mmCIF file of N, CA and C in Angstrom:
data_model
loop_
_atom_site.group_PDB
_atom_site.id
_atom_site.type_symbol
_atom_site.label_atom_id
_atom_site.label_comp_id
_atom_site.label_asym_id
_atom_site.label_seq_id
_atom_site.Cartn_x
_atom_site.Cartn_y
_atom_site.Cartn_z
ATOM 1 N N ARG A 34 -30.529 -13.193 15.695
ATOM 2 C CA ARG A 34 -31.255 -12.004 15.271
ATOM 3 C C ARG A 34 -30.331 -11.139 14.415
ATOM 4 N N SER A 35 -30.881 -10.528 13.417
ATOM 5 C CA SER A 35 -30.115 -9.698 12.489
ATOM 6 C C SER A 35 -29.601 -8.439 13.168
ATOM 7 N N LYS A 36 -28.407 -8.011 12.762
ATOM 8 C CA LYS A 36 -27.831 -6.794 13.317
ATOM 9 C C LYS A 36 -28.330 -5.550 12.592
ATOM 10 N N MET A 37 -29.099 -5.727 11.555
ATOM 11 C CA MET A 37 -29.656 -4.590 10.813
ATOM 12 C C MET A 37 -30.775 -3.961 11.638
ATOM 13 N N ALA A 38 -30.791 -2.659 11.680
ATOM 14 C CA ALA A 38 -31.832 -1.943 12.421
ATOM 15 C C ALA A 38 -33.116 -1.937 11.608
ATOM 16 N N SER A 39 -34.204 -2.209 12.237
ATOM 17 C CA SER A 39 -35.475 -2.171 11.535
ATOM 18 C C SER A 39 -35.970 -0.727 11.479
ATOM 19 N N PRO A 40 -36.759 -0.375 10.472
ATOM 20 C CA PRO A 40 -37.262 0.996 10.365
ATOM 21 C C PRO A 40 -38.112 1.410 11.556
ATOM 22 N N GLN A 41 -38.781 0.435 12.223
ATOM 23 C CA GLN A 41 -39.622 0.787 13.354
ATOM 24 C C GLN A 41 -38.766 1.177 14.566
ATOM 25 N N THR A 42 -37.596 0.558 14.701
ATOM 26 C CA THR A 42 -36.755 0.810 15.858
ATOM 27 C C THR A 42 -36.012 2.131 15.737
ATOM 28 N N TYR A 43 -35.422 2.384 14.568
ATOM 29 C CA TYR A 43 -34.635 3.586 14.350
ATOM 30 C C TYR A 43 -35.148 4.332 13.130
ATOM 31 N N PRO A 44 -36.207 5.085 13.266
ATOM 32 C CA PRO A 44 -36.743 5.788 12.102
ATOM 33 C C PRO A 44 -35.766 6.873 11.635
ATOM 34 N N LEU A 45 -35.654 7.006 10.337
ATOM 35 C CA LEU A 45 -34.793 8.034 9.760
ATOM 36 C C LEU A 45 -35.509 9.370 9.794
ATOM 37 N N ASN A 46 -34.770 10.416 10.081
ATOM 38 C CA ASN A 46 -35.397 11.727 9.998
ATOM 39 C C ASN A 46 -35.369 12.185 8.538
ATOM 40 N N SER A 47 -36.047 13.236 8.262
ATOM 41 C CA SER A 47 -36.212 13.711 6.894
ATOM 42 C C SER A 47 -34.871 14.045 6.243
ATOM 43 N N LEU A 48 -33.943 14.616 6.999
ATOM 44 C CA LEU A 48 -32.642 14.976 6.456
ATOM 45 C C LEU A 48 -31.847 13.729 6.064
ATOM 46 N N GLU A 49 -31.892 12.696 6.891
ATOM 47 C CA GLU A 49 -31.188 11.449 6.569
ATOM 48 C C GLU A 49 -31.788 10.790 5.330
ATOM 49 N N GLN A 50 -33.112 10.811 5.221
ATOM 50 C CA GLN A 50 -33.766 10.238 4.045
ATOM 51 C C GLN A 50 -33.355 10.993 2.791
ATOM 52 N N THR A 51 -33.322 12.306 2.884
ATOM 53 C CA THR A 51 -32.936 13.125 1.734
ATOM 54 C C THR A 51 -31.505 12.820 1.315
ATOM 55 N N GLU A 52 -30.612 12.730 2.284
ATOM 56 C CA GLU A 52 -29.208 12.439 1.977
ATOM 57 C C GLU A 52 -29.060 11.044 1.363
ATOM 58 N N ASP A 53 -29.810 10.081 1.872
ATOM 59 C CA ASP A 53 -29.767 8.725 1.313
ATOM 60 C C ASP A 53 -30.264 8.710 -0.129
ATOM 61 N N LEU A 54 -31.354 9.416 -0.381
ATOM 62 C CA LEU A 54 -31.883 9.478 -1.743
ATOM 63 C C LEU A 54 -30.901 10.152 -2.681
ATOM 64 N N LYS A 55 -30.267 11.234 -2.218
ATOM 65 C CA LYS A 55 -29.281 11.929 -3.050
ATOM 66 C C LYS A 55 -28.085 11.031 -3.347
ATOM 67 N N ALA A 56 -27.644 10.280 -2.355
ATOM 68 C CA ALA A 56 -26.515 9.365 -2.554
ATOM 69 C C ALA A 56 -26.890 8.258 -3.543
ATOM 70 N N PHE A 57 -28.099 7.723 -3.386
ATOM 71 C CA PHE A 57 -28.563 6.693 -4.313
ATOM 72 C C PHE A 57 -28.649 7.242 -5.732
ATOM 73 N N GLU A 58 -29.206 8.440 -5.870
ATOM 74 C CA GLU A 58 -29.342 9.066 -7.181
ATOM 75 C C GLU A 58 -27.972 9.310 -7.813
ATOM 76 N N ARG A 59 -27.029 9.818 -7.037
ATOM 77 C CA ARG A 59 -25.673 10.062 -7.559
ATOM 78 C C ARG A 59 -25.042 8.762 -8.048
ATOM 79 N N ARG A 60 -25.176 7.705 -7.253
ATOM 80 C CA ARG A 60 -24.574 6.413 -7.630
ATOM 81 C C ARG A 60 -25.251 5.838 -8.870
ATOM 82 N N LEU A 61 -26.557 5.939 -8.948
ATOM 83 C CA LEU A 61 -27.277 5.433 -10.116
ATOM 84 C C LEU A 61 -26.892 6.215 -11.369
ATOM 85 N N MET A 62 -26.831 7.543 -11.257
ATOM 86 C CA MET A 62 -26.441 8.369 -12.405
ATOM 87 C C MET A 62 -24.997 8.075 -12.812
ATOM 88 N N GLU A 63 -24.129 7.866 -11.836
ATOM 89 C CA GLU A 63 -22.731 7.546 -12.116
ATOM 90 C C GLU A 63 -22.628 6.215 -12.862
ATOM 91 N N TYR A 64 -23.401 5.224 -12.427
ATOM 92 C CA TYR A 64 -23.356 3.911 -13.066
ATOM 93 C C TYR A 64 -23.885 3.970 -14.497
ATOM 94 N N VAL A 65 -25.018 4.631 -14.688
ATOM 95 C CA VAL A 65 -25.590 4.751 -16.035
ATOM 96 C C VAL A 65 -24.636 5.526 -16.947
ATOM 97 N N ALA A 66 -24.022 6.586 -16.414
ATOM 98 C CA ALA A 66 -23.067 7.372 -17.209
ATOM 99 C C ALA A 66 -21.832 6.549 -17.558
ATOM 100 N N SER A 67 -21.414 5.658 -16.668
ATOM 101 C CA SER A 67 -20.237 4.835 -16.953
ATOM 102 C C SER A 67 -20.500 3.849 -18.089
ATOM 103 N N LEU A 68 -21.754 3.506 -18.312
ATOM 104 C CA LEU A 68 -22.098 2.615 -19.420
ATOM 105 C C LEU A 68 -22.079 3.346 -20.759
ATOM 106 N N GLY A 69 -22.165 4.664 -20.730
ATOM 107 C CA GLY A 69 -22.274 5.464 -21.947
ATOM 108 C C GLY A 69 -21.167 5.264 -22.960
ATOM 109 N N PRO A 70 -19.890 5.386 -22.589
ATOM 110 C CA PRO A 70 -18.827 5.252 -23.590
ATOM 111 C C PRO A 70 -18.808 3.891 -24.281
ATOM 112 N N SER A 71 -18.930 2.806 -23.521
ATOM 113 C CA SER A 71 -18.917 1.489 -24.160
ATOM 114 C C SER A 71 -20.169 1.272 -24.997
ATOM 115 N N THR A 72 -21.292 1.805 -24.532
ATOM 116 C CA THR A 72 -22.529 1.700 -25.306
ATOM 117 C C THR A 72 -22.403 2.458 -26.621
ATOM 118 N N GLY A 73 -21.821 3.645 -26.568
ATOM 119 C CA GLY A 73 -21.621 4.435 -27.785
ATOM 120 C C GLY A 73 -20.710 3.734 -28.774
ATOM 121 N N ARG A 74 -19.608 3.158 -28.274
ATOM 122 C CA ARG A 74 -18.692 2.424 -29.158
ATOM 123 C C ARG A 74 -19.393 1.226 -29.778
ATOM 124 N N CYS A 75 -20.147 0.498 -28.973
ATOM 125 C CA CYS A 75 -20.851 -0.679 -29.495
ATOM 126 C C CYS A 75 -21.875 -0.281 -30.551
ATOM 127 N N ARG A 76 -22.571 0.833 -30.339
ATOM 128 C CA ARG A 76 -23.542 1.300 -31.338
ATOM 129 C C ARG A 76 -22.853 1.650 -32.641
ATOM 130 N N ILE A 77 -21.718 2.337 -32.555
ATOM 131 C CA ILE A 77 -20.981 2.714 -33.767
ATOM 132 C C ILE A 77 -20.497 1.467 -34.499
ATOM 133 N N ILE A 78 -19.932 0.520 -33.762
ATOM 134 C CA ILE A 78 -19.456 -0.722 -34.380
ATOM 135 C C ILE A 78 -20.608 -1.452 -35.056
ATOM 136 N N LEU A 79 -21.737 -1.554 -34.355
ATOM 137 C CA LEU A 79 -22.891 -2.259 -34.912
ATOM 138 C C LEU A 79 -23.416 -1.556 -36.160
ATOM 139 N N ILE A 80 -23.457 -0.233 -36.145
ATOM 140 C CA ILE A 80 -23.923 0.508 -37.318
ATOM 141 C C ILE A 80 -22.983 0.307 -38.498
ATOM 142 N N VAL A 81 -21.682 0.413 -38.252
ATOM 143 C CA VAL A 81 -20.699 0.263 -39.338
ATOM 144 C C VAL A 81 -20.779 -1.130 -39.948
ATOM 145 N N VAL A 82 -20.809 -2.156 -39.116
ATOM 146 C CA VAL A 82 -20.865 -3.522 -39.627
ATOM 147 C C VAL A 82 -22.196 -3.776 -40.334
ATOM 148 N N SER A 83 -23.278 -3.224 -39.835
ATOM 149 C CA SER A 83 -24.584 -3.388 -40.499
ATOM 150 C C SER A 83 -24.593 -2.721 -41.865
ATOM 151 N N VAL A 84 -24.026 -1.520 -41.958
ATOM 152 C CA VAL A 84 -23.957 -0.829 -43.253
ATOM 153 C C VAL A 84 -23.068 -1.611 -44.217
ATOM 154 N N CYS A 85 -21.947 -2.127 -43.734
ATOM 155 C CA CYS A 85 -21.079 -2.945 -44.592
ATOM 156 C C CYS A 85 -21.801 -4.192 -45.085
ATOM 157 N N THR A 86 -22.538 -4.831 -44.196
ATOM 158 C CA THR A 86 -23.297 -6.030 -44.587
ATOM 159 C C THR A 86 -24.363 -5.678 -45.606
ATOM 160 N N ALA A 87 -25.087 -4.576 -45.394
ATOM 161 C CA ALA A 87 -26.124 -4.165 -46.345
ATOM 162 C C ALA A 87 -25.515 -3.797 -47.698
ATOM 163 N N THR A 88 -24.386 -3.109 -47.672
ATOM 164 C CA THR A 88 -23.721 -2.746 -48.927
ATOM 165 C C THR A 88 -23.245 -3.997 -49.658
ATOM 166 N N GLY A 89 -22.647 -4.916 -48.927
ATOM 167 C CA GLY A 89 -22.210 -6.180 -49.532
ATOM 168 C C GLY A 89 -23.371 -6.992 -50.059
ATOM 169 N N ALA A 90 -24.477 -6.988 -49.327
ATOM 170 C CA ALA A 90 -25.668 -7.729 -49.777
ATOM 171 C C ALA A 90 -26.217 -7.136 -51.063
ATOM 172 N N TRP A 91 -26.179 -5.808 -51.146
ATOM 173 C CA TRP A 91 -26.662 -5.134 -52.355
ATOM 174 C C TRP A 91 -25.846 -5.577 -53.575
ATOM 175 N N GLY A 92 -24.536 -5.581 -53.437
ATOM 176 C CA GLY A 92 -23.669 -6.026 -54.529
ATOM 177 C C GLY A 92 -23.846 -7.499 -54.834
ATOM 178 N N TRP A 93 -24.043 -8.294 -53.803
ATOM 179 C CA TRP A 93 -24.234 -9.736 -53.985
ATOM 180 C C TRP A 93 -25.534 -10.028 -54.722
ATOM 181 N N LEU A 94 -26.597 -9.313 -54.356
ATOM 182 C CA LEU A 94 -27.896 -9.544 -54.996
ATOM 183 C C LEU A 94 -27.952 -9.005 -56.430
ATOM 184 N N LEU A 95 -27.230 -7.939 -56.694
ATOM 185 C CA LEU A 95 -27.250 -7.358 -58.039
ATOM 186 C C LEU A 95 -26.289 -8.044 -59.003
ATOM 187 N N ASP A 96 -25.428 -8.888 -58.509
ATOM 188 C CA ASP A 96 -24.479 -9.596 -59.374
ATOM 189 C C ASP A 96 -25.224 -10.662 -60.174
ATOM 190 N N PRO A 97 -25.171 -10.592 -61.525
ATOM 191 C CA PRO A 97 -25.886 -11.583 -62.345
ATOM 192 C C PRO A 97 -25.315 -12.991 -62.187
ATOM 193 N N ARG A 98 -24.062 -13.106 -61.758
ATOM 194 C CA ARG A 98 -23.468 -14.442 -61.585
ATOM 195 C C ARG A 98 -24.020 -15.167 -60.365
ATOM 196 N N THR A 99 -24.615 -14.440 -59.441
ATOM 197 C CA THR A 99 -25.106 -15.051 -58.197
ATOM 198 C C THR A 99 -26.121 -16.154 -58.475
ATOM 199 N N SER A 100 -27.001 -15.934 -59.415
ATOM 200 C CA SER A 100 -28.028 -16.942 -59.708
ATOM 201 C C SER A 100 -27.508 -18.079 -60.580
ATOM 202 N N GLN A 101 -26.319 -17.919 -61.139
ATOM 203 C CA GLN A 101 -25.778 -18.941 -62.042
ATOM 204 C C GLN A 101 -24.819 -19.901 -61.374
ATOM 205 N N VAL A 102 -24.373 -19.577 -60.176
ATOM 206 C CA VAL A 102 -23.426 -20.441 -59.466
ATOM 207 C C VAL A 102 -24.058 -20.911 -58.165
ATOM 208 N N SER A 103 -23.384 -21.859 -57.521
ATOM 209 C CA SER A 103 -23.915 -22.371 -56.255
ATOM 210 C C SER A 103 -23.854 -21.285 -55.179
ATOM 211 N N PHE A 104 -24.578 -21.522 -54.112
ATOM 212 C CA PHE A 104 -24.626 -20.565 -53.013
ATOM 213 C C PHE A 104 -23.231 -20.321 -52.436
ATOM 214 N N LEU A 105 -22.501 -21.405 -52.161
ATOM 215 C CA LEU A 105 -21.171 -21.264 -51.590
ATOM 216 C C LEU A 105 -20.218 -20.557 -52.555
ATOM 217 N N GLN A 106 -20.348 -20.844 -53.840
ATOM 218 C CA GLN A 106 -19.495 -20.177 -54.825
ATOM 219 C C GLN A 106 -19.834 -18.681 -54.900
ATOM 220 N N SER A 107 -21.118 -18.343 -54.799
ATOM 221 C CA SER A 107 -21.495 -16.929 -54.835
ATOM 222 C C SER A 107 -20.963 -16.191 -53.603
ATOM 223 N N LEU A 108 -20.953 -16.861 -52.439
ATOM 224 C CA LEU A 108 -20.359 -16.253 -51.253
ATOM 225 C C LEU A 108 -18.850 -16.101 -51.416
ATOM 226 N N TRP A 109 -18.215 -17.070 -52.033
ATOM 227 C CA TRP A 109 -16.767 -17.005 -52.302
ATOM 228 C C TRP A 109 -16.444 -15.857 -53.260
ATOM 229 N N ASN A 110 -17.352 -15.586 -54.205
ATOM 230 C CA ASN A 110 -17.162 -14.505 -55.179
ATOM 231 C C ASN A 110 -17.340 -13.118 -54.552
ATOM 232 N N HIS A 111 -17.967 -13.053 -53.376
ATOM 233 C CA HIS A 111 -18.234 -11.775 -52.705
ATOM 234 C C HIS A 111 -17.675 -11.818 -51.281
ATOM 235 N N PRO A 112 -16.345 -11.729 -51.139
ATOM 236 C CA PRO A 112 -15.733 -11.857 -49.807
ATOM 237 C C PRO A 112 -16.116 -10.716 -48.855
ATOM 238 N N PHE A 113 -16.360 -9.501 -49.365
ATOM 239 C CA PHE A 113 -16.754 -8.390 -48.505
ATOM 240 C C PHE A 113 -18.072 -8.692 -47.799
ATOM 241 N N PHE A 114 -19.046 -9.168 -48.560
ATOM 242 C CA PHE A 114 -20.342 -9.526 -47.992
ATOM 243 C C PHE A 114 -20.202 -10.694 -47.022
ATOM 244 N N THR A 115 -19.454 -11.708 -47.415
ATOM 245 C CA THR A 115 -19.282 -12.898 -46.578
ATOM 246 C C THR A 115 -18.614 -12.540 -45.258
ATOM 247 N N LEU A 116 -17.546 -11.773 -45.328
ATOM 248 C CA LEU A 116 -16.842 -11.373 -44.115
ATOM 249 C C LEU A 116 -17.719 -10.476 -43.234
ATOM 250 N N SER A 117 -18.451 -9.555 -43.847
ATOM 251 C CA SER A 117 -19.348 -8.677 -43.081
ATOM 252 C C SER A 117 -20.417 -9.486 -42.354
ATOM 253 N N CYS A 118 -20.968 -10.471 -43.023
ATOM 254 C CA CYS A 118 -21.985 -11.320 -42.381
ATOM 255 C C CYS A 118 -21.402 -12.101 -41.212
ATOM 256 N N ILE A 119 -20.208 -12.648 -41.414
ATOM 257 C CA ILE A 119 -19.563 -13.412 -40.346
ATOM 258 C C ILE A 119 -19.292 -12.515 -39.138
ATOM 259 N N VAL A 120 -18.795 -11.307 -39.386
ATOM 260 C CA VAL A 120 -18.520 -10.368 -38.290
ATOM 261 C C VAL A 120 -19.812 -9.974 -37.594
ATOM 262 N N LEU A 121 -20.872 -9.715 -38.345
ATOM 263 C CA LEU A 121 -22.154 -9.336 -37.744
ATOM 264 C C LEU A 121 -22.715 -10.451 -36.868
ATOM 265 N N VAL A 122 -22.678 -11.669 -37.367
ATOM 266 C CA VAL A 122 -23.158 -12.804 -36.568
ATOM 267 C C VAL A 122 -22.286 -12.972 -35.320
ATOM 268 N N GLY A 123 -20.973 -12.825 -35.483
ATOM 269 C CA GLY A 123 -20.065 -12.925 -34.343
ATOM 270 C C GLY A 123 -20.347 -11.872 -33.281
ATOM 271 N N LEU A 124 -20.625 -10.649 -33.728
ATOM 272 C CA LEU A 124 -20.945 -9.579 -32.778
ATOM 273 C C LEU A 124 -22.216 -9.894 -31.994
ATOM 274 N N PHE A 125 -23.225 -10.411 -32.676
ATOM 275 C CA PHE A 125 -24.465 -10.753 -31.971
ATOM 276 C C PHE A 125 -24.253 -11.929 -31.021
ATOM 277 N N LEU A 126 -23.446 -12.902 -31.433
ATOM 278 C CA LEU A 126 -23.154 -14.025 -30.540
ATOM 279 C C LEU A 126 -22.347 -13.574 -29.325
ATOM 280 N N ALA A 127 -21.536 -12.525 -29.499
ATOM 281 C CA ALA A 127 -20.753 -11.979 -28.388
ATOM 282 C C ALA A 127 -21.598 -11.096 -27.469
ATOM 283 N N GLY A 128 -22.822 -10.784 -27.868
ATOM 284 C CA GLY A 128 -23.725 -10.026 -26.995
ATOM 285 C C GLY A 128 -23.699 -8.524 -27.197
ATOM 286 N N ILE A 129 -23.324 -8.072 -28.389
ATOM 287 C CA ILE A 129 -23.268 -6.623 -28.613
ATOM 288 C C ILE A 129 -24.647 -5.982 -28.478
ATOM 289 N N HIS A 130 -25.690 -6.724 -28.820
ATOM 290 C CA HIS A 130 -27.043 -6.175 -28.718
ATOM 291 C C HIS A 130 -27.405 -5.885 -27.257
ATOM 292 N N LYS A 131 -26.871 -6.654 -26.324
ATOM 293 C CA LYS A 131 -27.129 -6.406 -24.903
ATOM 294 C C LYS A 131 -26.390 -5.166 -24.431
ATOM 295 N N ARG A 132 -25.184 -4.968 -24.933
ATOM 296 C CA ARG A 132 -24.402 -3.794 -24.529
ATOM 297 C C ARG A 132 -25.008 -2.505 -25.069
ATOM 298 N N VAL A 133 -25.627 -2.592 -26.233
ATOM 299 C CA VAL A 133 -26.221 -1.396 -26.838
ATOM 300 C C VAL A 133 -27.414 -0.907 -26.023
ATOM 301 N N VAL A 134 -28.188 -1.826 -25.476
ATOM 302 C CA VAL A 134 -29.401 -1.439 -24.747
ATOM 303 C C VAL A 134 -29.249 -1.509 -23.229
ATOM 304 N N ALA A 135 -28.036 -1.755 -22.732
ATOM 305 C CA ALA A 135 -27.819 -1.917 -21.284
ATOM 306 C C ALA A 135 -28.313 -0.744 -20.444
ATOM 307 N N PRO A 136 -28.022 0.525 -20.812
ATOM 308 C CA PRO A 136 -28.505 1.617 -19.957
ATOM 309 C C PRO A 136 -30.026 1.662 -19.826
ATOM 310 N N SER A 137 -30.734 1.394 -20.912
ATOM 311 C CA SER A 137 -32.195 1.425 -20.829
ATOM 312 C C SER A 137 -32.733 0.239 -20.026
ATOM 313 N N ILE A 138 -32.044 -0.892 -20.064
ATOM 314 C CA ILE A 138 -32.460 -2.045 -19.255
ATOM 315 C C ILE A 138 -32.277 -1.731 -17.774
ATOM 316 N N ILE A 139 -31.132 -1.126 -17.428
ATOM 317 C CA ILE A 139 -30.873 -0.759 -16.029
ATOM 318 C C ILE A 139 -31.928 0.233 -15.546
ATOM 319 N N ALA A 140 -32.204 1.247 -16.362
ATOM 320 C CA ALA A 140 -33.193 2.263 -15.978
ATOM 321 C C ALA A 140 -34.582 1.631 -15.808
ATOM 322 N N GLN A 141 -34.957 0.734 -16.695
ATOM 323 C CA GLN A 141 -36.275 0.101 -16.603
ATOM 324 C C GLN A 141 -36.391 -0.761 -15.354
ATOM 325 N N ARG A 142 -35.343 -1.490 -15.027
ATOM 326 C CA ARG A 142 -35.376 -2.325 -13.815
ATOM 327 C C ARG A 142 -35.441 -1.452 -12.566
ATOM 328 N N CYS A 143 -34.723 -0.337 -12.576
ATOM 329 C CA CYS A 143 -34.794 0.588 -11.442
ATOM 330 C C CYS A 143 -36.197 1.173 -11.308
ATOM 331 N N ARG A 144 -36.825 1.507 -12.436
ATOM 332 C CA ARG A 144 -38.195 2.031 -12.382
ATOM 333 C C ARG A 144 -39.139 1.013 -11.750
ATOM 334 N N THR A 145 -38.952 -0.250 -12.086
ATOM 335 C CA THR A 145 -39.799 -1.299 -11.537
ATOM 336 C C THR A 145 -39.661 -1.367 -10.013
ATOM 337 N N VAL A 146 -38.425 -1.311 -9.524
ATOM 338 C CA VAL A 146 -38.186 -1.371 -8.084
ATOM 339 C C VAL A 146 -38.648 -0.084 -7.399
ATOM 340 N N LEU A 147 -38.338 1.061 -8.010
ATOM 341 C CA LEU A 147 -38.683 2.348 -7.404
ATOM 342 C C LEU A 147 -40.190 2.598 -7.358
ATOM 343 N N ALA A 148 -40.954 1.938 -8.203
ATOM 344 C CA ALA A 148 -42.408 2.121 -8.210
ATOM 345 C C ALA A 148 -43.009 1.747 -6.856
ATOM 346 N N ASP A 149 -42.402 0.772 -6.178
ATOM 347 C CA ASP A 149 -42.882 0.381 -4.848
ATOM 348 C C ASP A 149 -42.726 1.508 -3.832
ATOM 349 N N TYR A 150 -41.803 2.425 -4.103
ATOM 350 C CA TYR A 150 -41.535 3.535 -3.195
ATOM 351 C C TYR A 150 -42.070 4.857 -3.730
ATOM 352 N N ASN A 151 -42.972 4.765 -4.709
ATOM 353 C CA ASN A 151 -43.623 5.929 -5.290
ATOM 354 C C ASN A 151 -42.602 6.879 -5.945
ATOM 355 N N MET A 152 -41.624 6.267 -6.602
ATOM 356 C CA MET A 152 -40.596 7.019 -7.315
ATOM 357 C C MET A 152 -40.376 6.386 -8.676
ATOM 358 N N SER A 153 -39.624 7.083 -9.489
ATOM 359 C CA SER A 153 -39.214 6.578 -10.786
ATOM 360 C C SER A 153 -37.860 7.196 -11.093
ATOM 361 N N CYS A 154 -37.339 6.932 -12.290
ATOM 362 C CA CYS A 154 -36.100 7.571 -12.712
ATOM 363 C C CYS A 154 -36.124 7.723 -14.227
ATOM 364 N N ASP A 155 -35.343 8.688 -14.715
ATOM 365 C CA ASP A 155 -35.267 8.855 -16.164
ATOM 366 C C ASP A 155 -34.134 7.977 -16.702
ATOM 367 N N ASP A 156 -33.854 8.086 -17.997
ATOM 368 C CA ASP A 156 -32.850 7.228 -18.623
ATOM 369 C C ASP A 156 -31.429 7.544 -18.175
ATOM 370 N N THR A 157 -31.220 8.689 -17.547
ATOM 371 C CA THR A 157 -29.884 9.032 -17.050
ATOM 372 C C THR A 157 -29.698 8.594 -15.599
ATOM 373 N N GLY A 158 -30.745 8.121 -14.941
ATOM 374 C CA GLY A 158 -30.657 7.683 -13.555
ATOM 375 C C GLY A 158 -31.129 8.715 -12.558
ATOM 376 N N LYS A 159 -31.596 9.858 -13.028
ATOM 377 C CA LYS A 159 -32.077 10.911 -12.123
ATOM 378 C C LYS A 159 -33.421 10.478 -11.539
ATOM 379 N N LEU A 160 -33.514 10.582 -10.210
ATOM 380 C CA LEU A 160 -34.752 10.162 -9.532
ATOM 381 C C LEU A 160 -35.890 11.131 -9.797
ATOM 382 N N ILE A 161 -37.078 10.570 -9.895
ATOM 383 C CA ILE A 161 -38.308 11.343 -10.052
ATOM 384 C C ILE A 161 -39.221 10.953 -8.896
ATOM 385 N N LEU A 162 -39.483 11.903 -8.023
ATOM 386 C CA LEU A 162 -40.372 11.658 -6.891
ATOM 387 C C LEU A 162 -41.801 11.933 -7.327
ATOM 388 N N LYS A 163 -42.667 10.959 -7.104
ATOM 389 C CA LYS A 163 -44.065 11.118 -7.468
ATOM 390 C C LYS A 163 -44.846 11.599 -6.249
ATOM 391 N N PRO A 164 -45.954 12.281 -6.468
ATOM 392 C CA PRO A 164 -46.757 12.710 -5.316
ATOM 393 C C PRO A 164 -47.282 11.505 -4.554
ATOM 394 N N ARG A 165 -47.403 11.694 -3.253
ATOM 395 C CA ARG A 165 -47.922 10.603 -2.433
ATOM 396 C C ARG A 165 -49.378 10.350 -2.762
ATOM 397 N N PRO A 166 -49.765 9.080 -2.781
ATOM 398 C CA PRO A 166 -51.186 8.801 -3.054
ATOM 399 C C PRO A 166 -52.034 9.253 -1.862
ATOM 400 N N ALA A 167 -53.250 9.640 -2.159
ATOM 401 C CA ALA A 167 -54.177 10.075 -1.112
ATOM 402 C C ALA A 167 -54.537 8.886 -0.241
ATOM 403 N N ASN A 168 -54.539 9.092 1.068
ATOM 404 C CA ASN A 168 -54.921 8.011 1.992
ATOM 405 C C ASN A 168 -56.431 7.850 1.940
ATOM 406 N N THR A 169 -56.854 6.624 1.741
ATOM 407 C CA THR A 169 -58.287 6.341 1.712
ATOM 408 C C THR A 169 -58.665 5.389 2.788
#
């Protein structure tokens, strides 16, 4: 038999429930906040590399020699664009897109679980208590 107490055997009083919810909320907010700095850095890196790739693509497409030489030669003639594309593809293969959206994924998964308990949370991890449904 499990050593865990069942809710029927040891019901929590209102104060214990409140303290548990506050502790859960603090931990969730702490975790979401800890993702913030790395998420911000990843967003900046992704934006910079995307702008570099777009700028390089603009120069590559406007170059009249691009249509006169082979594809590989045109990429060789535009190393900034080529390198930017390689870095962008590498970043996506490394999973930067997952790091950029990680806080919203965590919040959405928590909302899914908390819905069973008539609660939700915002994007920072703060709990939102919903009114109890009417007993029918």
